[in-house]
Tab-separated table of C-alpha atoms in Angstrom:
chain	number	residue	atom	x	y	z
A	13	MET	CA	15.289	-18.111	-18.213
A	14	THR	CA	12.451	-18.281	-15.752
A	15	ALA	CA	9.190	-17.000	-17.260
A	16	LYS	CA	7.515	-14.071	-15.518
A	17	LEU	CA	3.801	-13.443	-14.974
A	18	PHE	CA	2.867	-9.871	-14.040
A	19	LEU	CA	-0.593	-9.228	-12.532
A	20	HIS	CA	-1.852	-5.654	-12.265
A	21	GLY	CA	-4.376	-4.240	-9.807
A	22	VAL	CA	-7.249	-1.742	-9.546
A	23	PRO	CA	-7.965	0.581	-11.290
A	24	ASP	CA	-5.022	-0.272	-13.510
A	25	SER	CA	-4.142	-2.176	-16.667
A	26	PRO	CA	-0.941	-3.763	-17.979
A	27	ALA	CA	0.264	-0.218	-18.767
A	28	ILE	CA	1.220	0.197	-15.103
A	29	TRP	CA	4.089	-2.277	-15.589
A	30	ARG	CA	5.836	-0.372	-18.408
A	31	PRO	CA	8.337	1.577	-16.257
A	32	LEU	CA	9.297	-1.515	-14.253
A	33	LEU	CA	9.632	-3.728	-17.309
A	34	ALA	CA	11.948	-1.173	-18.890
A	35	ALA	CA	14.023	-1.060	-15.695
A	36	LEU	CA	14.134	-4.852	-15.388
A	37	ASP	CA	15.505	-5.281	-18.928
A	38	LEU	CA	14.492	-8.940	-19.067
A	39	GLY	CA	15.799	-9.512	-22.578
A	40	ASP	CA	14.598	-12.825	-24.030
A	41	THR	CA	12.920	-13.953	-20.811
A	42	PRO	CA	9.334	-15.097	-21.537
A	43	VAL	CA	6.974	-12.521	-20.035
A	44	ALA	CA	3.169	-12.445	-19.760
A	45	ILE	CA	1.372	-9.237	-18.741
A	46	PRO	CA	-2.321	-10.057	-19.200
A	47	PRO	CA	-5.127	-7.599	-18.421
A	48	LEU	CA	-7.570	-8.718	-15.755
A	49	PRO	CA	-10.769	-9.856	-17.518
A	50	GLY	CA	-13.110	-6.917	-18.057
A	51	PHE	CA	-10.466	-4.260	-17.409
A	52	THR	CA	-9.431	-3.423	-20.982
A	53	ALA	CA	-12.211	-5.199	-22.872
A	54	PRO	CA	-15.786	-6.355	-22.236
A	55	LEU	CA	-16.256	-8.917	-19.486
A	56	PRO	CA	-16.208	-12.438	-20.940
A	57	ALA	CA	-19.660	-14.002	-21.089
A	58	GLY	CA	-20.484	-15.720	-17.815
A	59	PHE	CA	-17.394	-14.417	-15.991
A	60	PRO	CA	-18.586	-13.521	-12.444
A	61	ALA	CA	-15.681	-11.127	-11.644
A	62	THR	CA	-15.328	-12.433	-8.070
A	63	LYS	CA	-11.993	-12.814	-6.353
A	64	GLU	CA	-12.222	-16.587	-6.813
A	65	ALA	CA	-12.924	-16.170	-10.525
A	66	TYR	CA	-9.905	-13.902	-10.941
A	67	ALA	CA	-7.729	-16.326	-8.979
A	68	ASP	CA	-8.879	-19.207	-11.191
A	69	TRP	CA	-8.174	-17.097	-14.279
A	70	ALA	CA	-4.671	-16.281	-12.992
A	71	ILE	CA	-4.009	-19.970	-12.302
A	72	GLY	CA	-4.890	-20.599	-15.946
A	73	GLN	CA	-2.378	-17.955	-17.017
A	74	ALA	CA	0.282	-19.518	-14.787
A	75	GLU	CA	-0.489	-23.015	-16.068
A	76	ALA	CA	-0.006	-21.918	-19.673
A	77	LEU	CA	3.401	-20.415	-18.873
A	78	PHE	CA	4.377	-23.465	-16.819
A	79	VAL	CA	3.560	-25.855	-19.672
A	80	ALA	CA	5.718	-23.821	-22.034
A	81	HIS	CA	8.602	-22.878	-19.734
A	82	GLY	CA	8.489	-24.727	-16.402
A	83	PRO	CA	8.108	-23.118	-12.931
A	84	ILE	CA	7.516	-19.372	-13.176
A	85	ASP	CA	8.001	-16.192	-11.162
A	86	VAL	CA	4.731	-14.372	-10.477
A	87	ILE	CA	4.781	-10.670	-9.664
A	88	GLY	CA	1.692	-8.764	-8.499
A	89	HIS	CA	0.697	-5.256	-7.501
A	90	ASP	CA	-2.426	-4.150	-5.605
A	91	TRP	CA	-5.224	-6.641	-6.419
A	92	GLY	CA	-2.727	-8.409	-8.643
A	93	ALA	CA	-0.635	-8.965	-5.512
A	94	LEU	CA	-3.571	-10.536	-3.684
A	95	ILE	CA	-4.362	-12.747	-6.672
A	96	ALA	CA	-0.691	-13.702	-7.036
A	97	GLN	CA	-0.607	-14.792	-3.397
A	98	ARG	CA	-3.749	-16.849	-3.914
A	99	VAL	CA	-2.174	-18.562	-6.911
A	100	ALA	CA	0.877	-19.323	-4.762
A	101	MET	CA	-1.341	-20.767	-2.016
A	102	LEU	CA	-3.339	-22.987	-4.352
A	103	ARG	CA	-0.749	-23.979	-6.972
A	104	PRO	CA	2.766	-23.745	-5.557
A	105	ASP	CA	3.748	-26.449	-8.051
A	106	LEU	CA	3.529	-23.875	-10.843
A	107	LEU	CA	5.901	-21.368	-9.268
A	108	ARG	CA	9.572	-20.825	-8.668
A	109	SER	CA	8.765	-17.679	-6.656
A	110	TRP	CA	6.225	-14.976	-5.904
A	111	ALA	CA	6.814	-11.266	-5.296
A	112	ILE	CA	4.196	-8.659	-4.491
A	113	SER	CA	3.964	-4.906	-4.070
A	114	ASN	CA	1.674	-2.753	-1.930
A	115	ALA	CA	-1.059	-5.247	-1.082
A	116	VAL	CA	-1.022	-8.409	0.977
A	117	ILE	CA	-3.533	-10.957	2.246
A	118	ASP	CA	-3.811	-9.996	5.896
A	119	PRO	CA	-6.453	-11.140	8.416
A	120	ASP	CA	-6.528	-7.780	10.197
A	121	TYR	CA	-6.664	-5.356	7.259
A	122	ARG	CA	-10.138	-3.954	6.622
A	123	GLY	CA	-9.679	-1.973	3.431
A	124	HIS	CA	-9.188	1.684	2.579
A	125	ARG	CA	-11.989	4.253	2.331
A	126	VAL	CA	-12.623	3.832	-1.400
A	127	ALA	CA	-12.719	0.034	-1.041
A	128	ARG	CA	-15.378	0.368	1.630
A	129	ILE	CA	-17.401	2.696	-0.616
A	130	TRP	CA	-17.178	0.268	-3.553
A	131	ASN	CA	-18.276	-2.524	-1.235
A	132	THR	CA	-21.502	-0.672	-0.392
A	133	PRO	CA	-24.447	-1.258	-2.778
A	134	ILE	CA	-25.850	1.896	-4.406
A	135	LEU	CA	-23.170	4.074	-2.810
A	136	GLY	CA	-20.536	2.289	-4.872
A	137	GLU	CA	-22.509	2.768	-8.080
A	138	ILE	CA	-23.009	6.476	-7.348
A	139	PHE	CA	-19.310	6.909	-6.583
A	140	MET	CA	-18.415	5.181	-9.858
A	141	ALA	CA	-20.817	7.374	-11.833
A	142	LEU	CA	-19.339	10.522	-10.339
A	143	SER	CA	-15.728	9.444	-10.943
A	144	LYS	CA	-14.783	11.226	-14.157
A	145	PRO	CA	-11.674	10.288	-16.174
A	146	ALA	CA	-10.022	13.698	-15.917
A	147	LYS	CA	-10.361	13.769	-12.140
A	148	LEU	CA	-9.175	10.183	-11.878
A	149	ALA	CA	-6.080	10.958	-13.948
A	150	GLU	CA	-5.368	13.963	-11.759
A	151	GLY	CA	-5.759	11.912	-8.592
A	152	LEU	CA	-3.590	9.031	-9.797
A	153	ALA	CA	-0.823	11.399	-10.864
A	154	ALA	CA	-1.010	13.169	-7.500
A	155	GLN	CA	-0.402	9.780	-5.846
A	156	GLY	CA	2.797	9.261	-7.826
A	157	MET	CA	1.659	7.436	-10.956
A	158	PRO	CA	3.461	8.776	-14.057
A	159	ALA	CA	1.165	11.299	-15.746
A	160	ASP	CA	1.077	9.545	-19.119
A	161	ILE	CA	0.079	6.224	-17.545
A	162	ALA	CA	-2.449	7.962	-15.284
A	163	ALA	CA	-4.108	9.493	-18.358
A	164	GLU	CA	-4.174	6.104	-20.101
A	165	GLU	CA	-5.638	4.330	-17.076
A	166	ALA	CA	-8.245	7.041	-16.568
A	167	GLU	CA	-9.342	6.827	-20.200
A	168	GLN	CA	-10.207	3.163	-19.657
A	169	TRP	CA	-12.495	4.211	-16.797
A	170	GLN	CA	-15.137	4.869	-19.448
A	171	ASN	CA	-15.410	1.108	-19.911
A	172	LYS	CA	-18.603	0.271	-18.002
A	173	ASP	CA	-17.599	-3.381	-17.738
A	174	LYS	CA	-14.429	-2.340	-15.917
A	175	ARG	CA	-16.418	-0.405	-13.326
A	176	ARG	CA	-18.862	-3.309	-12.952
A	177	ALA	CA	-15.993	-5.761	-12.553
A	178	ILE	CA	-14.358	-3.653	-9.860
A	179	LEU	CA	-17.577	-3.466	-7.839
A	180	LYS	CA	-18.110	-7.221	-8.127
A	181	LEU	CA	-14.508	-7.914	-7.167
A	182	TYR	CA	-14.528	-5.737	-4.056
A	183	ARG	CA	-17.916	-7.010	-2.940
A	184	SER	CA	-16.749	-10.606	-3.268
A	185	ALA	CA	-14.016	-9.673	-0.783
A	186	LYS	CA	-16.278	-7.649	1.533
A	187	GLY	CA	-14.241	-4.580	0.702
A	188	LEU	CA	-10.821	-6.028	1.339
A	189	SER	CA	-11.401	-8.410	4.210
A	190	PHE	CA	-9.851	-11.867	3.919
A	191	GLU	CA	-10.108	-12.852	7.563
A	192	HIS	CA	-12.574	-15.693	6.975
A	193	ASP	CA	-11.216	-17.179	3.749
A	194	TRP	CA	-7.934	-16.465	1.965
A	195	ALA	CA	-6.095	-15.345	5.106
A	196	ARG	CA	-6.696	-18.780	6.641
A	197	ASP	CA	-4.349	-20.244	4.016
A	198	ILE	CA	-1.368	-17.980	4.658
A	199	ASP	CA	0.580	-20.955	5.990
A	200	LYS	CA	0.246	-22.534	2.522
A	201	LEU	CA	2.346	-19.800	0.923
A	202	PRO	CA	5.674	-21.046	-0.434
A	203	ALA	CA	8.691	-19.657	1.398
A	204	ARG	CA	10.172	-18.233	-1.807
A	205	GLY	CA	8.311	-14.930	-1.599
A	206	ALA	CA	9.126	-11.245	-1.324
A	207	LEU	CA	7.351	-8.037	-0.347
A	208	ILE	CA	8.288	-4.725	-2.002
A	209	TRP	CA	6.533	-1.696	-0.552
A	210	GLY	CA	6.248	2.023	-1.238
A	211	ALA	CA	6.804	3.516	2.220
A	212	ASP	CA	4.175	6.234	1.882
A	213	ASP	CA	1.256	4.135	0.610
A	214	PRO	CA	-1.963	5.816	1.835
A	215	TYR	CA	-4.136	2.804	0.944
A	216	VAL	CA	-2.240	-0.107	2.481
A	217	GLN	CA	0.076	1.289	5.115
A	218	LEU	CA	3.636	0.094	5.517
A	219	SER	CA	2.697	-1.281	8.944
A	220	VAL	CA	0.544	-3.926	7.215
A	221	ALA	CA	3.555	-5.188	5.271
A	222	GLN	CA	5.765	-5.046	8.348
A	223	ARG	CA	3.275	-7.107	10.342
A	224	PHE	CA	2.975	-9.689	7.552
A	225	SER	CA	6.748	-9.936	7.205
A	226	ALA	CA	7.213	-10.331	10.961
A	227	ASN	CA	4.529	-13.032	11.168
A	228	THR	CA	5.653	-15.063	8.155
A	229	GLY	CA	9.365	-14.417	7.731
A	230	ILE	CA	8.840	-13.239	4.137
A	231	PRO	CA	11.458	-10.520	3.483
A	232	LEU	CA	10.317	-6.921	3.009
A	233	THR	CA	12.041	-4.269	0.904
A	234	VAL	CA	10.848	-0.710	1.608
A	235	ILE	CA	11.037	1.843	-1.201
A	236	ASP	CA	11.430	5.233	0.462
A	237	GLY	CA	9.865	8.264	-1.169
A	238	ALA	CA	7.279	6.173	-3.014
A	239	GLY	CA	3.596	5.505	-2.484
A	240	HIS	CA	1.116	2.900	-3.651
A	241	TRP	CA	2.430	2.795	-7.227
A	242	ALA	CA	6.091	2.332	-6.303
A	243	ILE	CA	6.433	-0.067	-9.260
A	244	ALA	CA	5.943	2.886	-11.631
A	245	GLU	CA	7.139	5.723	-9.392
A	246	ARG	CA	10.508	4.182	-8.439
A	247	PRO	CA	10.976	1.438	-11.046
A	248	ALA	CA	14.773	1.290	-10.798
A	249	GLU	CA	14.663	0.589	-7.057
A	250	VAL	CA	11.904	-2.005	-7.453
A	251	ALA	CA	13.783	-3.666	-10.319
A	252	ALA	CA	16.934	-3.853	-8.213
A	253	ALA	CA	14.993	-5.481	-5.376
A	254	LEU	CA	13.479	-8.057	-7.742
A	255	HIS	CA	16.821	-8.891	-9.332
A	256	ARG	CA	18.377	-9.385	-5.890
A	257	PHE	CA	15.503	-11.668	-4.916
A	258	TRP	CA	15.612	-13.726	-8.102
A	259	SER	CA	19.411	-14.054	-8.097
A	260	ALA	CA	19.275	-15.565	-4.614
A	261	LEU	CA	16.849	-18.333	-5.610
């Protein structure tokens, strides 16, 4: 049984994985679904909440699973996808495979509108202050996130450390631009990777995944009728894609 490490994104928590985990039915497989530091609890003392800090943290999570179970499968969504790819670039020795959904390290992607707002000092803080939980829940559900999970994620928005961490994370990536750092290491990615994409993602368009797949040869599975949160919106289809990928390894 290959251990699995699931990494969530922004503005989510491990709750976003519940529908997919139920669909995957992993049985006794060792599974870790850690919250990003600061997202469900106060930021750890001294944790800078930069993309490098989150990547280092994720490597630590992967190392712990590797010590206990050997090479692991890492699965990421949104920022968790970007972090999962960075782990794969830096520590391929820890992994059997990597699979990501609806975000990818791409030298030409410049971020969606909200990412650019969060990247802007003062404007980002004002936007955060005006983002109320009820409205956030409504917006997430409108984008396809199951309503109960949307309400749970929005409730956590009241955690000031979470909002601070998100601003620090996006600003460390200049919004969502990796042209001058992480994207330069794309050739270090292990070949055992997979892209799974909600076709109607308004934040990271399908064309971004198609370009990455064409440039790298990493296979792409498109989930029709799903958006950014395909992992929760169409969990059965995503689970089937993951099982096909893993069974071929």
